[in-house]
Amino acid sequence: MKFSKSATRSMRKYFIPWVSLCLLLPDWANAQQVHISHCLKACPTVSHQGNEVALHHLYAASIAPQTGAVEWVAYRVLPDSVGVASLLPRYWLEDELLDAEVRLQISSPAANFVQPDLSGAQDREYRISEVQLVSEDRGRLAPLTSFAGTPYWAELNLFSNMSALPQPLRVGAWSGLDQAINELAALGSTLYVVTGPITSDDDRDTDTEGNGIGFFKAVSDGENVATFLFDVRLPPHTHFCAQLSRLETVESAVSLALFPGIESRQGKELISRLGCGSR
């Protein structure tokens, strides 16, 4: 198989020998220092004991084994990673890096998954882990559009990048912010993003994935931070700039240090470059 020059450059940029592994980190703060290119300086602290952290070419994700829910996803958007994703397949795949029990928890009957009939598919030998998702209220935390320019875009279809994103939110303010991030990155910026669900204490203490109360997304250009909070009930016409929040507020809501190791501050310049300067 031959790759174009642009694809080859992208592979060199994204390929790192240790990305395809899963770290069991009962206490991230006391573990050895691990440098992950998807995170700015360091990844968010793991708030729950026993979380699994799956590292892929395009993102890192922390998963709670009790529920199979993704706690956070961290990724880095580069100028040449952004692309057109309208024709890319949007099927869901099991994340083989995760422990078997966690994969079973994610694909439990409560999540409304069904295995498709692949008996007539020519490429069935390569699609043994594919599943179809009945519910429409599921979406990708790291978007396909941010990485359609790379050879690794299919990783965004893995369960470790999935969360219970309601469709009105997903096609509205959430998508609008993703587009603004992509447009800024395409102009030459490298942007670090941490995103995930906001759950109640009751959801955290149970062994099933709750519906959650919202989602967060924090964006950094390496110096400044822009943070957003999204209520799960947001109507699709809501503009993402109306969801601006403070870093301290978001970190308190999710009990995480989103950009540990740096003195991040809410940056008016970054907020303006994302299109929210006049709001």
mmCIF file of C-alpha atoms in Angstrom:
data_model
loop_
_atom_site.group_PDB
_atom_site.id
_atom_site.type_symbol
_atom_site.label_atom_id
_atom_site.label_comp_id
_atom_site.label_asym_id
_atom_site.label_seq_id
_atom_site.Cartn_x
_atom_site.Cartn_y
_atom_site.Cartn_z
ATOM 1 C CA MET A 1 0.000 0.000 0.000
ATOM 2 C CA LYS A 2 1.339 3.441 -0.929
ATOM 3 C CA PHE A 3 0.670 6.623 1.008
ATOM 4 C CA SER A 4 0.765 10.184 -0.258
ATOM 5 C CA LYS A 5 3.527 12.522 0.901
ATOM 6 C CA SER A 6 1.084 14.395 3.147
ATOM 7 C CA ALA A 7 -0.118 11.139 4.725
ATOM 8 C CA THR A 8 3.476 10.041 5.304
ATOM 9 C CA ARG A 9 4.300 13.319 7.042
ATOM 10 C CA SER A 10 1.196 12.956 9.168
ATOM 11 C CA MET A 11 2.148 9.409 10.187
ATOM 12 C CA ARG A 12 5.595 10.553 11.237
ATOM 13 C CA LYS A 13 4.080 13.301 13.339
ATOM 14 C CA TYR A 14 1.510 11.146 15.073
ATOM 15 C CA PHE A 15 3.348 7.861 15.409
ATOM 16 C CA ILE A 16 5.077 7.310 18.731
ATOM 17 C CA PRO A 17 6.153 3.810 19.815
ATOM 18 C CA TRP A 18 4.209 3.701 23.057
ATOM 19 C CA VAL A 19 0.825 4.980 21.949
ATOM 20 C CA SER A 20 -0.861 1.615 21.531
ATOM 21 C CA LEU A 21 -1.017 0.539 25.132
ATOM 22 C CA CYS A 22 -3.231 0.765 28.161
ATOM 23 C CA LEU A 23 -1.981 2.065 31.516
ATOM 24 C CA LEU A 24 -3.532 0.883 34.758
ATOM 25 C CA LEU A 25 -3.033 3.871 37.028
ATOM 26 C CA PRO A 26 -4.518 3.474 40.510
ATOM 27 C CA ASP A 27 -2.916 6.755 41.547
ATOM 28 C CA TRP A 28 -1.727 8.944 38.682
ATOM 29 C CA ALA A 29 -0.095 11.462 40.972
ATOM 30 C CA ASN A 30 2.139 8.829 42.566
ATOM 31 C CA ALA A 31 2.930 6.984 39.336
ATOM 32 C CA GLN A 32 6.039 7.430 37.266
ATOM 33 C CA GLN A 33 6.083 10.491 35.049
ATOM 34 C CA VAL A 34 4.724 9.623 31.604
ATOM 35 C CA HIS A 35 4.918 12.168 28.787
ATOM 36 C CA ILE A 36 1.955 11.962 26.419
ATOM 37 C CA SER A 37 1.938 14.146 23.315
ATOM 38 C CA HIS A 38 -1.848 14.559 23.379
ATOM 39 C CA CYS A 39 -1.641 16.465 26.663
ATOM 40 C CA LEU A 40 -0.125 19.861 27.412
ATOM 41 C CA LYS A 41 2.745 19.142 29.862
ATOM 42 C CA ALA A 42 0.662 16.478 31.617
ATOM 43 C CA CYS A 43 -2.693 14.750 31.272
ATOM 44 C CA PRO A 44 -5.563 15.411 33.691
ATOM 45 C CA THR A 45 -5.283 13.712 37.039
ATOM 46 C CA VAL A 46 -7.183 10.449 37.354
ATOM 47 C CA SER A 47 -9.870 11.040 39.950
ATOM 48 C CA HIS A 48 -10.995 7.448 40.491
ATOM 49 C CA GLN A 49 -8.825 4.606 41.690
ATOM 50 C CA GLY A 50 -8.349 1.871 39.103
ATOM 51 C CA ASN A 51 -9.135 3.950 36.010
ATOM 52 C CA GLU A 52 -7.725 2.691 32.729
ATOM 53 C CA VAL A 53 -5.945 5.170 30.471
ATOM 54 C CA ALA A 54 -5.927 4.111 26.813
ATOM 55 C CA LEU A 55 -3.343 5.806 24.584
ATOM 56 C CA HIS A 56 -3.879 5.918 20.837
ATOM 57 C CA HIS A 57 -2.211 7.779 17.987
ATOM 58 C CA LEU A 58 -4.751 10.593 18.142
ATOM 59 C CA TYR A 59 -5.987 10.766 21.717
ATOM 60 C CA ALA A 60 -5.713 9.574 25.296
ATOM 61 C CA ALA A 61 -8.789 8.564 27.283
ATOM 62 C CA SER A 62 -9.484 7.729 30.911
ATOM 63 C CA ILE A 63 -12.210 5.140 31.478
ATOM 64 C CA ALA A 64 -13.908 4.238 34.754
ATOM 65 C CA PRO A 65 -13.945 0.402 34.941
ATOM 66 C CA GLN A 66 -17.037 0.328 37.176
ATOM 67 C CA THR A 67 -19.230 1.923 34.525
ATOM 68 C CA GLY A 68 -17.250 1.769 31.276
ATOM 69 C CA ALA A 69 -17.835 5.532 31.011
ATOM 70 C CA VAL A 70 -15.183 7.800 29.549
ATOM 71 C CA GLU A 71 -14.081 10.335 32.158
ATOM 72 C CA TRP A 72 -11.956 12.497 29.883
ATOM 73 C CA VAL A 73 -10.399 12.527 26.432
ATOM 74 C CA ALA A 74 -7.303 14.584 25.624
ATOM 75 C CA TYR A 75 -6.162 15.340 22.087
ATOM 76 C CA ARG A 76 -4.008 17.752 20.097
ATOM 77 C CA VAL A 77 -5.259 19.431 16.919
ATOM 78 C CA LEU A 78 -2.546 20.361 14.412
ATOM 79 C CA PRO A 79 -2.786 22.496 11.264
ATOM 80 C CA ASP A 80 -2.457 19.482 8.937
ATOM 81 C CA SER A 81 -4.629 17.100 10.970
ATOM 82 C CA VAL A 82 -7.915 18.836 10.117
ATOM 83 C CA GLY A 83 -9.838 17.507 7.139
ATOM 84 C CA VAL A 84 -13.218 16.756 5.582
ATOM 85 C CA ALA A 85 -14.964 13.890 7.372
ATOM 86 C CA SER A 86 -18.326 13.797 5.607
ATOM 87 C CA LEU A 87 -17.556 10.557 3.729
ATOM 88 C CA LEU A 88 -15.691 8.753 6.526
ATOM 89 C CA PRO A 89 -17.402 5.640 7.956
ATOM 90 C CA ARG A 90 -19.014 6.272 11.333
ATOM 91 C CA TYR A 91 -19.269 2.790 12.826
ATOM 92 C CA TRP A 92 -18.347 1.963 16.417
ATOM 93 C CA LEU A 93 -15.510 -0.404 17.322
ATOM 94 C CA GLU A 94 -14.427 -2.045 20.542
ATOM 95 C CA ASP A 95 -11.213 -0.665 21.984
ATOM 96 C CA GLU A 96 -8.949 -3.693 22.177
ATOM 97 C CA LEU A 97 -6.560 -1.840 24.495
ATOM 98 C CA LEU A 98 -9.103 -1.904 27.290
ATOM 99 C CA ASP A 99 -9.469 -4.720 29.765
ATOM 100 C CA ALA A 100 -12.014 -7.344 28.703
ATOM 101 C CA GLU A 101 -14.279 -6.594 31.662
ATOM 102 C CA VAL A 102 -14.325 -2.893 30.802
ATOM 103 C CA ARG A 103 -15.163 -3.680 27.160
ATOM 104 C CA LEU A 104 -18.019 -5.868 28.375
ATOM 105 C CA GLN A 105 -19.290 -3.076 30.624
ATOM 106 C CA ILE A 106 -19.275 -0.601 27.726
ATOM 107 C CA SER A 107 -21.120 -2.962 25.402
ATOM 108 C CA SER A 108 -23.683 -4.098 27.986
ATOM 109 C CA PRO A 109 -27.341 -4.415 26.898
ATOM 110 C CA ALA A 110 -28.137 -1.196 28.756
ATOM 111 C CA ALA A 111 -26.106 0.712 26.185
ATOM 112 C CA ASN A 112 -28.307 -0.562 23.314
ATOM 113 C CA PHE A 113 -25.603 -2.168 21.192
ATOM 114 C CA VAL A 114 -26.288 -4.814 18.568
ATOM 115 C CA GLN A 115 -23.816 -6.850 16.531
ATOM 116 C CA PRO A 116 -24.430 -6.387 12.795
ATOM 117 C CA ASP A 117 -24.653 -9.281 10.364
ATOM 118 C CA LEU A 118 -21.341 -9.176 8.495
ATOM 119 C CA SER A 119 -21.732 -12.541 6.764
ATOM 120 C CA GLY A 120 -22.111 -10.915 3.359
ATOM 121 C CA ALA A 121 -19.421 -8.256 3.784
ATOM 122 C CA GLN A 122 -16.299 -8.717 1.666
ATOM 123 C CA ASP A 123 -14.101 -7.312 4.429
ATOM 124 C CA ARG A 124 -15.796 -9.257 7.237
ATOM 125 C CA GLU A 125 -12.465 -10.758 8.382
ATOM 126 C CA TYR A 126 -11.294 -7.283 9.337
ATOM 127 C CA ARG A 127 -14.503 -6.128 11.029
ATOM 128 C CA ILE A 128 -14.932 -8.699 13.784
ATOM 129 C CA SER A 129 -15.110 -6.033 16.504
ATOM 130 C CA GLU A 130 -17.578 -3.747 14.743
ATOM 131 C CA VAL A 131 -20.860 -2.996 16.469
ATOM 132 C CA GLN A 132 -23.824 -0.851 15.563
ATOM 133 C CA LEU A 133 -25.294 1.635 17.998
ATOM 134 C CA VAL A 134 -29.052 1.853 18.262
ATOM 135 C CA SER A 135 -29.175 5.038 20.319
ATOM 136 C CA GLU A 136 -28.708 8.342 18.479
ATOM 137 C CA ASP A 137 -27.641 10.079 21.674
ATOM 138 C CA ARG A 138 -24.038 8.938 21.463
ATOM 139 C CA GLY A 139 -21.200 10.904 19.984
ATOM 140 C CA ARG A 140 -17.438 11.319 19.697
ATOM 141 C CA LEU A 141 -15.616 13.411 22.269
ATOM 142 C CA ALA A 142 -12.704 13.942 19.865
ATOM 143 C CA PRO A 143 -14.281 14.758 16.472
ATOM 144 C CA LEU A 144 -13.498 13.066 13.185
ATOM 145 C CA THR A 145 -13.148 16.444 11.490
ATOM 146 C CA SER A 146 -10.124 17.340 13.623
ATOM 147 C CA PHE A 147 -8.226 14.294 12.359
ATOM 148 C CA ALA A 148 -9.661 13.519 8.929
ATOM 149 C CA GLY A 149 -6.325 14.667 7.488
ATOM 150 C CA THR A 150 -4.458 11.822 9.207
ATOM 151 C CA PRO A 151 -4.279 8.084 8.422
ATOM 152 C CA TYR A 152 -5.524 7.282 11.945
ATOM 153 C CA TRP A 153 -9.005 8.824 11.804
ATOM 154 C CA ALA A 154 -10.656 5.411 12.354
ATOM 155 C CA GLU A 155 -9.482 5.506 15.992
ATOM 156 C CA LEU A 156 -12.164 8.113 16.631
ATOM 157 C CA ASN A 157 -14.760 5.341 16.179
ATOM 158 C CA LEU A 158 -13.507 3.455 19.238
ATOM 159 C CA PHE A 159 -15.650 3.114 22.352
ATOM 160 C CA SER A 160 -13.018 4.941 24.409
ATOM 161 C CA ASN A 161 -13.923 8.090 22.439
ATOM 162 C CA MET A 162 -17.675 7.711 22.930
ATOM 163 C CA SER A 163 -20.020 9.408 25.358
ATOM 164 C CA ALA A 164 -23.753 9.973 25.792
ATOM 165 C CA LEU A 165 -23.902 13.222 23.798
ATOM 166 C CA PRO A 166 -27.533 14.174 23.101
ATOM 167 C CA GLN A 167 -28.128 14.826 19.422
ATOM 168 C CA PRO A 168 -29.404 18.449 19.814
ATOM 169 C CA LEU A 169 -26.205 19.335 21.674
ATOM 170 C CA ARG A 170 -23.989 17.346 19.333
ATOM 171 C CA VAL A 171 -25.241 19.030 16.158
ATOM 172 C CA GLY A 172 -25.490 22.471 17.768
ATOM 173 C CA ALA A 173 -23.114 24.217 20.160
ATOM 174 C CA TRP A 174 -20.795 21.224 20.494
ATOM 175 C CA SER A 175 -20.246 20.973 16.749
ATOM 176 C CA GLY A 176 -19.862 24.741 16.509
ATOM 177 C CA LEU A 177 -16.978 24.737 18.983
ATOM 178 C CA ASP A 178 -15.297 21.835 17.186
ATOM 179 C CA GLN A 179 -15.509 23.797 13.944
ATOM 180 C CA ALA A 180 -14.019 26.904 15.575
ATOM 181 C CA ILE A 181 -11.126 24.834 16.961
ATOM 182 C CA ASN A 182 -10.490 23.300 13.545
ATOM 183 C CA GLU A 183 -10.559 26.672 11.805
ATOM 184 C CA LEU A 184 -8.083 28.160 14.279
ATOM 185 C CA ALA A 185 -5.772 25.150 13.996
ATOM 186 C CA ALA A 186 -5.905 25.299 10.197
ATOM 187 C CA LEU A 187 -4.516 28.844 10.404
ATOM 188 C CA GLY A 188 -1.338 27.479 11.966
ATOM 189 C CA SER A 189 -2.124 26.982 15.645
ATOM 190 C CA THR A 190 -1.521 23.850 17.690
ATOM 191 C CA LEU A 191 -4.388 23.423 20.146
ATOM 192 C CA TYR A 192 -4.637 21.082 23.120
ATOM 193 C CA VAL A 193 -8.131 19.974 24.094
ATOM 194 C CA VAL A 194 -9.471 18.119 27.135
ATOM 195 C CA THR A 195 -13.120 17.146 27.109
ATOM 196 C CA GLY A 196 -15.562 14.820 28.807
ATOM 197 C CA PRO A 197 -18.874 14.426 30.631
ATOM 198 C CA ILE A 198 -19.968 16.073 33.863
ATOM 199 C CA THR A 199 -21.709 13.604 36.130
ATOM 200 C CA SER A 200 -23.430 13.881 39.471
ATOM 201 C CA ASP A 201 -22.087 12.252 42.616
ATOM 202 C CA ASP A 202 -24.877 9.660 42.348
ATOM 203 C CA ASP A 203 -23.642 8.656 38.875
ATOM 204 C CA ARG A 204 -20.059 8.288 40.101
ATOM 205 C CA ASP A 205 -21.054 6.063 43.002
ATOM 206 C CA THR A 206 -23.083 3.552 40.959
ATOM 207 C CA ASP A 207 -21.918 0.715 38.742
ATOM 208 C CA THR A 208 -23.896 1.897 35.719
ATOM 209 C CA GLU A 209 -23.290 4.825 33.407
ATOM 210 C CA GLY A 210 -25.555 7.737 34.244
ATOM 211 C CA ASN A 211 -26.998 10.159 31.748
ATOM 212 C CA GLY A 212 -24.868 12.960 33.200
ATOM 213 C CA ILE A 213 -25.727 16.609 33.615
ATOM 214 C CA GLY A 214 -23.456 18.143 31.006
ATOM 215 C CA PHE A 215 -20.147 18.195 29.182
ATOM 216 C CA PHE A 216 -17.015 20.312 29.291
ATOM 217 C CA LYS A 217 -14.340 21.245 26.794
ATOM 218 C CA ALA A 218 -11.113 23.071 27.650
ATOM 219 C CA VAL A 219 -8.892 24.443 24.880
ATOM 220 C CA SER A 220 -5.319 25.713 25.252
ATOM 221 C CA ASP A 221 -2.814 27.177 22.819
ATOM 222 C CA GLY A 222 0.015 26.371 25.228
ATOM 223 C CA GLU A 223 -0.304 29.581 27.209
ATOM 224 C CA ASN A 224 -3.958 30.553 27.528
ATOM 225 C CA VAL A 225 -7.092 28.526 28.151
ATOM 226 C CA ALA A 226 -10.698 28.824 26.982
ATOM 227 C CA THR A 227 -13.209 26.627 28.808
ATOM 228 C CA PHE A 228 -16.815 25.770 28.009
ATOM 229 C CA LEU A 229 -19.659 24.079 29.901
ATOM 230 C CA PHE A 230 -22.575 22.487 28.031
ATOM 231 C CA ASP A 231 -25.865 21.483 29.628
ATOM 232 C CA VAL A 232 -27.256 18.231 28.193
ATOM 233 C CA ARG A 233 -30.578 20.007 27.546
ATOM 234 C CA LEU A 234 -29.161 22.711 25.276
ATOM 235 C CA PRO A 235 -31.269 23.244 22.137
ATOM 236 C CA PRO A 236 -29.465 22.920 18.793
ATOM 237 C CA HIS A 237 -29.630 26.645 17.955
ATOM 238 C CA THR A 238 -27.522 27.634 21.007
ATOM 239 C CA HIS A 239 -24.178 29.255 20.168
ATOM 240 C CA PHE A 240 -21.111 27.731 21.797
ATOM 241 C CA CYS A 241 -19.800 31.156 22.883
ATOM 242 C CA ALA A 242 -22.750 31.399 25.277
ATOM 243 C CA GLN A 243 -21.289 28.393 27.102
ATOM 244 C CA LEU A 244 -18.014 30.074 28.070
ATOM 245 C CA SER A 245 -16.995 29.328 31.635
ATOM 246 C CA ARG A 246 -13.976 29.690 33.892
ATOM 247 C CA LEU A 247 -11.274 27.051 34.225
ATOM 248 C CA GLU A 248 -11.727 26.913 37.993
ATOM 249 C CA THR A 249 -15.459 26.320 37.579
ATOM 250 C CA VAL A 250 -14.956 23.446 35.158
ATOM 251 C CA GLU A 251 -12.229 21.814 37.236
ATOM 252 C CA SER A 252 -14.456 22.006 40.306
ATOM 253 C CA ALA A 253 -17.359 20.443 38.397
ATOM 254 C CA VAL A 254 -15.316 17.444 37.225
ATOM 255 C CA SER A 255 -12.864 17.177 40.163
ATOM 256 C CA LEU A 256 -9.902 17.207 37.788
ATOM 257 C CA ALA A 257 -6.873 19.364 37.121
ATOM 258 C CA LEU A 258 -7.288 19.700 33.367
ATOM 259 C CA PHE A 259 -3.871 21.153 32.520
ATOM 260 C CA PRO A 260 -1.630 20.179 35.445
ATOM 261 C CA GLY A 261 1.924 21.416 35.486
ATOM 262 C CA ILE A 262 1.284 24.797 33.858
ATOM 263 C CA GLU A 263 -0.026 28.130 35.059
ATOM 264 C CA SER A 264 -3.007 28.308 32.737
ATOM 265 C CA ARG A 265 -5.212 31.363 32.692
ATOM 266 C CA GLN A 266 -8.401 32.284 30.929
ATOM 267 C CA GLY A 267 -7.140 34.069 27.830
ATOM 268 C CA LYS A 268 -9.209 36.783 26.160
ATOM 269 C CA GLU A 269 -7.039 36.546 23.051
ATOM 270 C CA LEU A 270 -7.668 32.819 22.623
ATOM 271 C CA ILE A 271 -11.371 33.303 23.300
ATOM 272 C CA SER A 272 -11.459 35.999 20.618
ATOM 273 C CA ARG A 273 -9.568 33.819 18.120
ATOM 274 C CA LEU A 274 -12.211 31.144 18.635
ATOM 275 C CA GLY A 275 -14.824 33.643 17.536
ATOM 276 C CA CYS A 276 -16.175 34.753 20.905
ATOM 277 C CA GLY A 277 -14.507 38.154 21.174
ATOM 278 C CA SER A 278 -17.671 40.196 20.781
ATOM 279 C CA ARG A 279 -19.835 38.065 23.062
#
